[in-house]
XYZ file of C-alpha atoms in Angstrom:
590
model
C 40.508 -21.860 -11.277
C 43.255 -24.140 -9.728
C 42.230 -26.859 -7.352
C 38.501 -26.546 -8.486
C 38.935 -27.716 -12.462
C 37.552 -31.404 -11.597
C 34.835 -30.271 -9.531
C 33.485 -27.889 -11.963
C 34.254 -30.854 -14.567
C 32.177 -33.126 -13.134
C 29.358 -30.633 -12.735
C 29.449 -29.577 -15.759
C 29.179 -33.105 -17.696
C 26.554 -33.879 -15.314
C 24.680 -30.998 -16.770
C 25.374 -32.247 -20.178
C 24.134 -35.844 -19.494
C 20.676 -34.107 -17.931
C 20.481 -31.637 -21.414
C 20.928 -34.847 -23.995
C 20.590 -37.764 -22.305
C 17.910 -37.495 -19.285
C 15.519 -35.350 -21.299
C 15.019 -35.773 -24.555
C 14.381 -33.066 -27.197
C 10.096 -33.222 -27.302
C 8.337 -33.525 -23.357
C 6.651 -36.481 -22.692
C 3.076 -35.966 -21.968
C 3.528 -36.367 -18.667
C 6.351 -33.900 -18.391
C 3.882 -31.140 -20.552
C 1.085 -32.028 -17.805
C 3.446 -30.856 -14.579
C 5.765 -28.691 -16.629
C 8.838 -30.413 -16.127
C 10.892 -33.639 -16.092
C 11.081 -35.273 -12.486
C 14.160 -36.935 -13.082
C 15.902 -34.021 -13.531
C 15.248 -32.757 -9.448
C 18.196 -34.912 -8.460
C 20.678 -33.717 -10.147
C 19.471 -30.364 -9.672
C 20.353 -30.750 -6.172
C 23.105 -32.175 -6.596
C 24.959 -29.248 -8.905
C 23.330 -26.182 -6.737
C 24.692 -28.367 -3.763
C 28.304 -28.270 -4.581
C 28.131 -24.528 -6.098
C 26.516 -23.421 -3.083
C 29.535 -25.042 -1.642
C 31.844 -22.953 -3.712
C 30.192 -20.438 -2.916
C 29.805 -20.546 0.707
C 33.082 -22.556 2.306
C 35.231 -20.071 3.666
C 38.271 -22.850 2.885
C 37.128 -23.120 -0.694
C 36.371 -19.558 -0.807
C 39.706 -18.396 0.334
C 41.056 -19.796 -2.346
C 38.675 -18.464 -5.413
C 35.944 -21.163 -5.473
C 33.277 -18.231 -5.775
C 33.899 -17.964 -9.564
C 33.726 -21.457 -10.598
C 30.634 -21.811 -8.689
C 29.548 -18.936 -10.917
C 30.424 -20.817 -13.823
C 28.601 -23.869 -12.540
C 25.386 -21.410 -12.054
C 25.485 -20.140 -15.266
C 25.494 -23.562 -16.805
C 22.543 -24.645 -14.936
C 20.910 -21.358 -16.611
C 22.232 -22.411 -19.904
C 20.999 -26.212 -19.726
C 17.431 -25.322 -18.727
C 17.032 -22.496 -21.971
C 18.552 -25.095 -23.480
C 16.106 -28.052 -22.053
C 13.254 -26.006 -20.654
C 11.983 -30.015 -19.318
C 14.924 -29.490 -16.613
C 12.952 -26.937 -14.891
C 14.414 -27.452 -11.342
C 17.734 -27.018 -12.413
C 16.469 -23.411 -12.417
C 15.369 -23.757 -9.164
C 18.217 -25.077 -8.077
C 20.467 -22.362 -9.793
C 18.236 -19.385 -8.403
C 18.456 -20.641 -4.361
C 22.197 -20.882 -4.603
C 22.364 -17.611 -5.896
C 20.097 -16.171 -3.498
C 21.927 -18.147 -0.782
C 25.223 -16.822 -1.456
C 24.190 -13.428 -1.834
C 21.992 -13.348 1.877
C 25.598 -15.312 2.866
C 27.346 -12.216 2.450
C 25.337 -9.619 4.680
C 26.288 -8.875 7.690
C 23.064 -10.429 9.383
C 24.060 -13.371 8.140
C 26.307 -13.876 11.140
C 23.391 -13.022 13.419
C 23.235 -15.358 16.246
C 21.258 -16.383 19.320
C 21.995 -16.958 23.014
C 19.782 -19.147 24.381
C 20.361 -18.372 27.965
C 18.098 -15.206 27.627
C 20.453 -12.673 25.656
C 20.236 -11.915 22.426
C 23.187 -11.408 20.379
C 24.504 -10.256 17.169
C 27.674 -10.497 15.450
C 27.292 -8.096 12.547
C 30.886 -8.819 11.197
C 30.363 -10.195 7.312
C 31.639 -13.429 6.187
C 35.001 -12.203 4.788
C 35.570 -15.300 2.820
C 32.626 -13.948 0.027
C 32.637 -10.444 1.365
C 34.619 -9.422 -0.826
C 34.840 -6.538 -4.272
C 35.005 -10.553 -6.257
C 31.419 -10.385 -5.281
C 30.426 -7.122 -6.606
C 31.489 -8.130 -10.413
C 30.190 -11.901 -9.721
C 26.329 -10.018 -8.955
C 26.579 -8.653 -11.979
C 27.159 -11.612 -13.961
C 24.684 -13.344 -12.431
C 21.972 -10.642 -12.149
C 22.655 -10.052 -15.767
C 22.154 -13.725 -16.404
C 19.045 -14.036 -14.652
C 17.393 -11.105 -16.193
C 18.179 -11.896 -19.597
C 17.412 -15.459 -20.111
C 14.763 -15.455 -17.474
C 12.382 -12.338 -18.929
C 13.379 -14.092 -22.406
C 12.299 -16.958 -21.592
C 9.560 -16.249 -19.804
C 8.204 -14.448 -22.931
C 9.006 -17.749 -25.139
C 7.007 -19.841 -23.264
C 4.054 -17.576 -21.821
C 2.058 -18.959 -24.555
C 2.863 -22.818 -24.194
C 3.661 -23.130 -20.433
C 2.396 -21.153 -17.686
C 4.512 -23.154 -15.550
C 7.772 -22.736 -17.536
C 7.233 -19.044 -18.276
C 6.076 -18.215 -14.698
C 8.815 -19.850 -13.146
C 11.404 -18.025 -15.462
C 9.730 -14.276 -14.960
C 9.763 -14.532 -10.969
C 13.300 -16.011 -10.572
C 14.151 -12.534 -12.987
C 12.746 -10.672 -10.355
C 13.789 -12.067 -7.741
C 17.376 -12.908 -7.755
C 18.832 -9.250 -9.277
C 16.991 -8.414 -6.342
C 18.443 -9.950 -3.736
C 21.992 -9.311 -5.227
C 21.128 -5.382 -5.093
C 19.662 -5.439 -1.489
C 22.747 -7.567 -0.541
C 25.746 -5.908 -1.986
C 23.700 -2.492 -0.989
C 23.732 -3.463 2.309
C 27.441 -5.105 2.397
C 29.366 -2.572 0.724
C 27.179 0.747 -0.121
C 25.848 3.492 2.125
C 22.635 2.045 4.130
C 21.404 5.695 4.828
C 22.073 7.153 1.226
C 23.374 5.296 -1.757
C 22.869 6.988 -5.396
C 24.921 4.389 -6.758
C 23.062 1.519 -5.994
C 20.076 3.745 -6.169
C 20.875 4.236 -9.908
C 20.796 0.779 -10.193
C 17.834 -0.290 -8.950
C 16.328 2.604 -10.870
C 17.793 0.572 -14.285
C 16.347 -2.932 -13.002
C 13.412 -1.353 -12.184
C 13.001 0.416 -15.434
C 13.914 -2.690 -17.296
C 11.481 -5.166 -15.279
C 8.839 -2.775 -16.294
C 9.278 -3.099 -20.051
C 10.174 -6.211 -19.764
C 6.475 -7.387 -18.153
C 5.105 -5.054 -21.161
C 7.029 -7.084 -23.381
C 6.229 -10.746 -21.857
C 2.158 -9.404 -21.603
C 2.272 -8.710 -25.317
C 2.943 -12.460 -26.412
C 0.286 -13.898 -24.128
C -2.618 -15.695 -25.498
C -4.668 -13.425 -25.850
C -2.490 -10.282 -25.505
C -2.442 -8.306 -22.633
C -4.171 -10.468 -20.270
C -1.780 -9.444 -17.617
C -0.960 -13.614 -16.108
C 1.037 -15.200 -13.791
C 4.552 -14.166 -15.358
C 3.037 -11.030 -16.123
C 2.404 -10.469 -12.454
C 5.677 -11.486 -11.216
C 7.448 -9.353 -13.016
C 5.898 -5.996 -11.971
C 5.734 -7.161 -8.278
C 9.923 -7.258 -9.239
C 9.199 -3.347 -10.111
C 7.434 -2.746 -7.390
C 10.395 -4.006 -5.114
C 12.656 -2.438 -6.951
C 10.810 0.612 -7.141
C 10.503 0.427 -3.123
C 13.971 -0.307 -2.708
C 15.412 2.463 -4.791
C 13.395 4.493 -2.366
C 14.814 3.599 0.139
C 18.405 4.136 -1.385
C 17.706 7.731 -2.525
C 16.042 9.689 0.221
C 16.159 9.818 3.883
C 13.095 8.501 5.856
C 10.810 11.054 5.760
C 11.004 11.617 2.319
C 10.850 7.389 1.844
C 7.412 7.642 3.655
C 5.666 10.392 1.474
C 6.919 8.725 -1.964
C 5.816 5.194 -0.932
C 2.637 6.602 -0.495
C 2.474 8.822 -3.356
C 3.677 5.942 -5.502
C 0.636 3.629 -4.714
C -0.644 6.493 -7.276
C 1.222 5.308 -10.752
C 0.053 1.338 -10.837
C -3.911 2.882 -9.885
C -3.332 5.315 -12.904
C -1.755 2.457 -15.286
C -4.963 0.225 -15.002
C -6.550 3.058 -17.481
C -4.517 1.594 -20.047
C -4.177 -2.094 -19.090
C -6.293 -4.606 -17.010
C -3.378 -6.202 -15.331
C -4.840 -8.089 -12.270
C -1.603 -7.318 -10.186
C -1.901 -3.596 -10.971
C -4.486 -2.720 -8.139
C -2.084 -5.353 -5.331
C 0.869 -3.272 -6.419
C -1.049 -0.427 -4.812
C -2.131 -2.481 -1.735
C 1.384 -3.042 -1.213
C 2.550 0.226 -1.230
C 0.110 0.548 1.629
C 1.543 -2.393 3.652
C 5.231 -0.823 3.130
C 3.942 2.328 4.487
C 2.219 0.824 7.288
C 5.306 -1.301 8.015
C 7.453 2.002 8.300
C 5.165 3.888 10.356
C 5.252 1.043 12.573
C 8.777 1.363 12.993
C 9.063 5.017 13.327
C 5.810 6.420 14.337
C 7.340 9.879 14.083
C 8.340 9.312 10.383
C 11.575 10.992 10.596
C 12.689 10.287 14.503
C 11.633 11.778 17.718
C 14.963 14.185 17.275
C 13.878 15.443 13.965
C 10.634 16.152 14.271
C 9.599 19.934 14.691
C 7.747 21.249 17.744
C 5.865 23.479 15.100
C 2.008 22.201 15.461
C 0.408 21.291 12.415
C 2.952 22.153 9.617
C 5.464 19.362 10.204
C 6.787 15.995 8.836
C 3.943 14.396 10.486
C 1.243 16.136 8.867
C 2.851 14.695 4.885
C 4.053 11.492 6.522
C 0.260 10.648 6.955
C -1.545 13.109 4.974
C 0.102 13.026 1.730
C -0.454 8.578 1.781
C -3.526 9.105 2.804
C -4.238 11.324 -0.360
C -2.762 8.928 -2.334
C -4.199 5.972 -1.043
C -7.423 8.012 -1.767
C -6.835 8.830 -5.354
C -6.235 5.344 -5.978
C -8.979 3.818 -4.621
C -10.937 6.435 -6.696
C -9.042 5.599 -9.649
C -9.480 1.511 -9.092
C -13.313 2.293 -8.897
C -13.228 3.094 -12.310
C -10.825 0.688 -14.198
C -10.234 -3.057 -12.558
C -12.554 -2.325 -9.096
C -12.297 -5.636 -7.178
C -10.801 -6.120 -3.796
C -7.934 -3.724 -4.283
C -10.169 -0.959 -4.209
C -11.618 -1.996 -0.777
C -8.054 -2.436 0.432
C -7.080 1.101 -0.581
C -10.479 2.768 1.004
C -9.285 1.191 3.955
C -6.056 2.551 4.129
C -7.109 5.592 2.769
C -9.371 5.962 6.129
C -6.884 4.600 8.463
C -4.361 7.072 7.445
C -6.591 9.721 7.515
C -7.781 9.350 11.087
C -3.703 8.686 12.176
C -2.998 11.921 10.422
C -5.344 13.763 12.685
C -4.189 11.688 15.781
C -0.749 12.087 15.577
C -1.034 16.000 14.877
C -3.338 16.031 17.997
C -0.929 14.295 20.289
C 1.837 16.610 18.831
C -0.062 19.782 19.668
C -0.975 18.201 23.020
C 2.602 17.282 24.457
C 4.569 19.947 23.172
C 5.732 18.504 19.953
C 6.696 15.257 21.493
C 6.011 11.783 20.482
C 6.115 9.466 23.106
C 4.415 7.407 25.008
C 3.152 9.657 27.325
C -0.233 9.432 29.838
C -3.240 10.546 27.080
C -4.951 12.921 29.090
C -9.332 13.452 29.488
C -8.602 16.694 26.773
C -6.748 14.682 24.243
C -8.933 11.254 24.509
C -12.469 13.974 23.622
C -9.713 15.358 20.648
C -9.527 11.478 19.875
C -13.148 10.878 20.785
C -14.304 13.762 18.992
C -12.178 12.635 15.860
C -13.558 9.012 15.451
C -17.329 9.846 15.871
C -16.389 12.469 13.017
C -14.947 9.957 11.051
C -18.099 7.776 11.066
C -20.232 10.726 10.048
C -18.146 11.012 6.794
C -17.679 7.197 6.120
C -21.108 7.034 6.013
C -21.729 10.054 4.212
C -19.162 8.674 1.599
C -21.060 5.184 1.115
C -24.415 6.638 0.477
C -22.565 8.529 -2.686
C -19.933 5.141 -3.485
C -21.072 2.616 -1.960
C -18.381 -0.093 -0.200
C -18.857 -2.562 2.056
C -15.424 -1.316 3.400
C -16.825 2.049 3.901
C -19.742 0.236 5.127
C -18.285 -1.858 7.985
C -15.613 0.983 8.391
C -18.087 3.414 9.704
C -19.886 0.253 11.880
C -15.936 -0.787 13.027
C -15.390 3.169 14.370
C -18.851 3.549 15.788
C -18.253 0.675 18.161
C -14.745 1.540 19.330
C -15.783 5.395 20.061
C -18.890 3.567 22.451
C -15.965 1.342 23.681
C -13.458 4.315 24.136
C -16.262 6.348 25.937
C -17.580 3.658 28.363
C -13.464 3.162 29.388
C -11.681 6.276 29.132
C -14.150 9.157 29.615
C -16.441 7.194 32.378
C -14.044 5.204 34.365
C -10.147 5.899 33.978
C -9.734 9.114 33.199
C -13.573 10.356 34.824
C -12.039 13.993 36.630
C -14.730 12.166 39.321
C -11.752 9.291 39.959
C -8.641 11.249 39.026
C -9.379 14.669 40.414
C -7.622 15.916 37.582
C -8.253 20.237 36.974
C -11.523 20.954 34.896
C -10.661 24.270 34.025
C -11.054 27.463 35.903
C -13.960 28.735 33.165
C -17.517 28.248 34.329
C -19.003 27.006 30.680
C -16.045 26.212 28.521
C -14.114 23.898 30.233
C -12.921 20.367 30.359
C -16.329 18.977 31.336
C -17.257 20.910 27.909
C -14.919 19.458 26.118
C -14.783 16.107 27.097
C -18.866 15.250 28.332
C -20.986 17.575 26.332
C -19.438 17.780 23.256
C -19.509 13.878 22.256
C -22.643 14.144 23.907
C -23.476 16.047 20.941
C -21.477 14.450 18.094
C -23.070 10.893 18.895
C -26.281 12.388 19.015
C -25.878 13.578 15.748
C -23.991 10.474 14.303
C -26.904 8.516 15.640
C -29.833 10.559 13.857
C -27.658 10.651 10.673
C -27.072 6.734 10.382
C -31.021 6.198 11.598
C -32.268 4.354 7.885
C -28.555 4.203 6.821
C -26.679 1.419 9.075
C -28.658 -0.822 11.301
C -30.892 -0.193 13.996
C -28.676 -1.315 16.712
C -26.088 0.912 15.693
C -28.093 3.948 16.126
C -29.583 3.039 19.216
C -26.025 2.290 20.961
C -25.100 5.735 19.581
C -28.013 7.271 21.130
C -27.805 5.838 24.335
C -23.782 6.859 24.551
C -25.037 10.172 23.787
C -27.737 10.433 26.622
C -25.344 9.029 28.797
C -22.854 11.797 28.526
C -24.801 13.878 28.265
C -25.660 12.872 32.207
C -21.965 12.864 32.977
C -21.904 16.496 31.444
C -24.706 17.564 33.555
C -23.699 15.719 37.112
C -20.566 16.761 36.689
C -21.254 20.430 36.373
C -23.528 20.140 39.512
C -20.436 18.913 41.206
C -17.950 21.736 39.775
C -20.797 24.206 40.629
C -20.440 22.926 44.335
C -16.567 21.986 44.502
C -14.907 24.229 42.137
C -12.596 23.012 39.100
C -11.273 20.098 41.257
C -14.100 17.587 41.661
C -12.273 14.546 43.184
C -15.103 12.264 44.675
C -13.065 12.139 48.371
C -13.661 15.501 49.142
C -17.757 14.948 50.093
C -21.188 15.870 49.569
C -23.268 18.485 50.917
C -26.909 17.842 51.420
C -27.963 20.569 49.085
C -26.049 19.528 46.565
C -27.492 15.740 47.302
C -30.673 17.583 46.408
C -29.396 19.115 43.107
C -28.730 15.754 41.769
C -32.234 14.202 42.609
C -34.036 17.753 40.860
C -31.271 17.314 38.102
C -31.910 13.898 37.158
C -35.736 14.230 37.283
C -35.590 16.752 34.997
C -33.157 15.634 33.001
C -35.562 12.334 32.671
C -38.075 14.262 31.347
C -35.819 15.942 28.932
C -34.788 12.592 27.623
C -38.816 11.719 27.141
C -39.362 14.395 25.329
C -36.548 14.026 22.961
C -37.516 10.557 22.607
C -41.071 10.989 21.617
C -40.130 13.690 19.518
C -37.598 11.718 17.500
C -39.335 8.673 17.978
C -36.160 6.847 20.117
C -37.427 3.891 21.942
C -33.820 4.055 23.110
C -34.463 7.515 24.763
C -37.517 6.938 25.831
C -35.943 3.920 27.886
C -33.254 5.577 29.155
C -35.810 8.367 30.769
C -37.587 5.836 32.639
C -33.863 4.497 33.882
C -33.293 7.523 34.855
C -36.139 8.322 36.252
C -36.247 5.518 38.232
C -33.313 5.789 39.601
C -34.220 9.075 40.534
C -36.919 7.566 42.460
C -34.603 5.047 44.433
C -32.368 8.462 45.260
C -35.551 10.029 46.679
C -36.689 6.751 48.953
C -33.097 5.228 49.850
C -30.468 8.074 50.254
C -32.510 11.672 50.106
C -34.738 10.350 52.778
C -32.053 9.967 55.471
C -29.546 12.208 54.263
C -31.786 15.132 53.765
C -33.758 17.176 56.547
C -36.467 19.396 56.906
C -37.393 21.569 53.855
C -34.716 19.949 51.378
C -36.669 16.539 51.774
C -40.039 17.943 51.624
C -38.926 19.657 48.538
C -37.326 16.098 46.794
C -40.970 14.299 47.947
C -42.758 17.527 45.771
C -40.395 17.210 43.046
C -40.668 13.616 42.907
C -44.302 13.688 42.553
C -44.301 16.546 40.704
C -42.693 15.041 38.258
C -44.318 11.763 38.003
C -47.768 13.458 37.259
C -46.331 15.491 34.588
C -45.161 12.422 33.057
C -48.615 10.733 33.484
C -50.326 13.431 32.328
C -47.610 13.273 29.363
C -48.280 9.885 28.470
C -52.268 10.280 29.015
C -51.884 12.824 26.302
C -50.372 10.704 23.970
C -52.413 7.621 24.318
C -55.372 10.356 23.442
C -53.757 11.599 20.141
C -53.070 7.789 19.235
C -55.058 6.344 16.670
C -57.557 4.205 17.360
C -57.319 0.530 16.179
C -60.033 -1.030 14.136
């Protein structure tokens, strides 16, 4: 190491003064309270600072400097095993590791122009960048992992601090060195080099928080160090992933995985256990996110159904599902909740996704949703509250619980917006189908007309009473829009675009339509005993009434207006009559 032998001299006896001179062999009781010796922070910073130098300085690096600051690191590992007081000489050792290593990527030239342009110069720093690097990781990852899971297993007992400290820098750093030389010198679409290993760290952080966990006091508690070292696995485990299959197949095994930590909580209690599995969620989430269509828009088959869309969401959520089920059993907690949660949301994007593949020809875009696919979507959601519910009564889960409230109030939402107002065939004249009964109208009016009315009579003692009644009302109110709207198809044919007029006898059809339509409502209502429907009738009814008096009486002539004054009346006796009759069979009060 020419040119660098004083630096790394003075470094090194600075080291040595901190190990037998600074600390002394037994921790003051101060130093046992806070876990290590606060004298020892400043020369901590001032070693990582001039290995990180080393390390980093293309002049210094030109010439070599990267393995003396190697040396320099692996002193600072040797003086805290040595003097476990000098704690932040760990620190200080692990950030210039993990500092040269992100130094070498090619992001790490990424740069911004603050005019408005964003730019990026992905050439890596050549002065680290180099095969020097490769064989340096290894040292230090080897280093790390050694003394730190050895360490952290000496001291789990005495020091939470000290043993904590030591288990997530073990994780961590090999870490970083893998992602970084992966990314700087292997194959960023498909590496079974690198994926190999990962697969030995990952292998090896697993015994290795087995082997820390049994020397706890008591055994097997599953703590802090514990619980950094299997979130290391579960990195690793997500990295190697990534390494050894292409991105469909990444998506289905990140899902599956959030299987094995569910199943290992039969055998231990480990707290982190059940988050391991929440993460897998979030890293399938954040992949979906980026590539909606799991395996890109000029992969994916046109087949419906049967295609990489139907495992990238089904198979995670059948995994998320299984290990919610399993965390029910062993460690329950809020893990469990997360994982129903993701379980559900996965389950309703399967369906989605499918649907909007079906709908635009195997394409995945962003494309107008039209009235067909938002009832698909509409249809979907209303189903999905029907079966969180039904799922709650058997398990109860207050994620279940608010789930089912949560998609109950975004199908009202999606109804009131989409199916009344923007995409209403009323507004857009868009076709409704050249069938008389099955048609859009069908589809998109009667048929969630239906499904909330159900949903609302299912949830009636289950959820509270608001939600039922919204769902009720939603119901009666499409099931209007079904019923005007087929009045207006009867009359205009499959195009019912509100510019192209009113006749008066079809003016007529909606006043005898809505009369009887608000006595269709009262009757339902009394029979189910819905103050929400009985409500609605007299709405309707009297709105029915205003029609008659305001618009039927100067639009309408001769018989057609008689006939809306009989049917008015008509109808308001029956009700009368109706109401007479139940005030009769009412019990009398004492």
């Amino acid at each position: 190491m020419p040119g660098f032998g004083v630096l790394v001299f003075i470094n090194l006896v600075v080291l040595v003064i901190l190990g037998f001179v600074w600390t002394g062999s037994e921790p003051s009781p101060a130093e046992a309270r806070i876990g290590f010796d606060p004298t020892s922070i400043a020369p901590a910073i001032f070693v990582a600072a001039a290995s990180l130098v080393l390390f980093a300085e293309p002049r210094f690096a030109d010439l070599g400097g990267a393995w003396p600051a190697t040396l320099i690191v692996a002193a600072m590992i040797g003086t805290v095993v040595f003097r476990p007081q000098a704690l932040p000489v760990l620190y200080g050792a692990a950030l210039t590791t993990l500092l040269a290593y992100l130094k070498v990527t090619p992001l790490a030239e990424a740069s911004i122009d603050l005019s408005g342009y964003a730019t990026f110069d992905t050439t890596p720093v050549t002065v680290v960048a180099d095969a020097a690097m490769v064989r340096i990781g290894i040292v230090l990852g080897l280093l790390f992992l050694g003394a730190g899971l050895w360490s952290a297993r000496r001291h789990v007992g005495t020091s939470p601090a000290q043993s904590a400290s030591w288990a997530a820098w073990a994780a961590a750093v090999p870490l970083v060195i893998v992602l970084s030389l992966w990314v700087t010198f292997g194959d960023i679409d498909r590496d079974f080099v690198y994926a190999a290993l990962t697969l030995l760290l990952l292998a090896v952080l697993v015994f290795g928080g087995e082997w820390i966990a049994r020397a706890e006091q008591p055994p097997l508690i599953g703590g802090l160090a514990v619980s950094f070292v299997l979130s290391g696995a579960g990195l690793a485990a997500l990295l190697l992933l990534h390494m050894a299959f292409g991105s469909g197949l990444t998506t289905v095994l990140l899902g599956a995985a959030a299987v094995v930590p569910a199943l290992a909580t039969r055998w231990r209690s480990y707290p982190v256990l059940g988050w391991l599995s929440v993460g897998a969620v979030v890293a399938v989430l954040a992949r979906i996110a980026f590539d909606p269509t799991i395996v890109g828009a000029e992969f994916l088959s046109r087949t419906p159904v049967f295609n990489w869309l139907l495992a990238g969401y089904g198979v995670p959520a059948l995994g998320f599902g299984f290990a919610a089920w399993q965390l029910a059993r062993t460690t329950n907690g809020r893990p469990r909740l997360a994982m129903e949660a993701g379980a559900a949301l996965f389950a309703l994007l399967c369906v989605a996704m499918l649907v909007r593949h079906a709908m635009h020809g195997g394409v995945i875009d962003d494309g107008r949703v039209s009235l067909a696919e938002q009832a698909i979507y509409t249809l979907i959601t209303l189903g999905a509250g029907a079966i969180l519910i039904s799922i709650d009564m058997r398990s109860p889960s207050s994620v279940l619980r608010y789930g089912s409230l949560i998609v109950g109030v975004v199908s009202a939402l999606t109804i009131v917006g989409q199916h009344f107002v923007v995409l209403n065939p009323l507004f857009t004249d868009e076709s409704t189908g050249g069938i008389p009964v099955f048609n859009l109208l069908f589809l998109a009016y009667l048929l969630p007309a239906v499904a909330a009315g159900a949903l609302a009579y299912y949830a009636r003692g289950k959820r509270p009473k608001w939600y039922s009644a919204m769902l009720a009302l939603i119901g009666a109110l499409l099931a209007f829009a079904y019923a005007t709207l087929s009045v207006r198809r009867f009359f205009k044919g499959e195009f019912i675009g509100l510019w192209s007029g009113m006749e008066q006898i079809e003016t007529y059809s909606y006043s005898a339509l809505w009369l009887l339509l608000g006595v269709v409502l009262l009757v339902v209502g009394v029979r189910f005993g819905s103050y929400v429907l009985r409500v609605a009738s007299a709405a309707l009814i009297a709105i029915a009434v205003l029609k008659v008096f305001l618009f039927d009486m100067s639009e309408l002539e001769g018989v057609l207006r008689a006939l809306s004054f009989i049917g008015l009346g008509a109808v308001l006796i029956g009700i009368g009559l109706f109401y007479q009759r139940l005030l009769s069979r009412a019990p009398r009060q004492g």
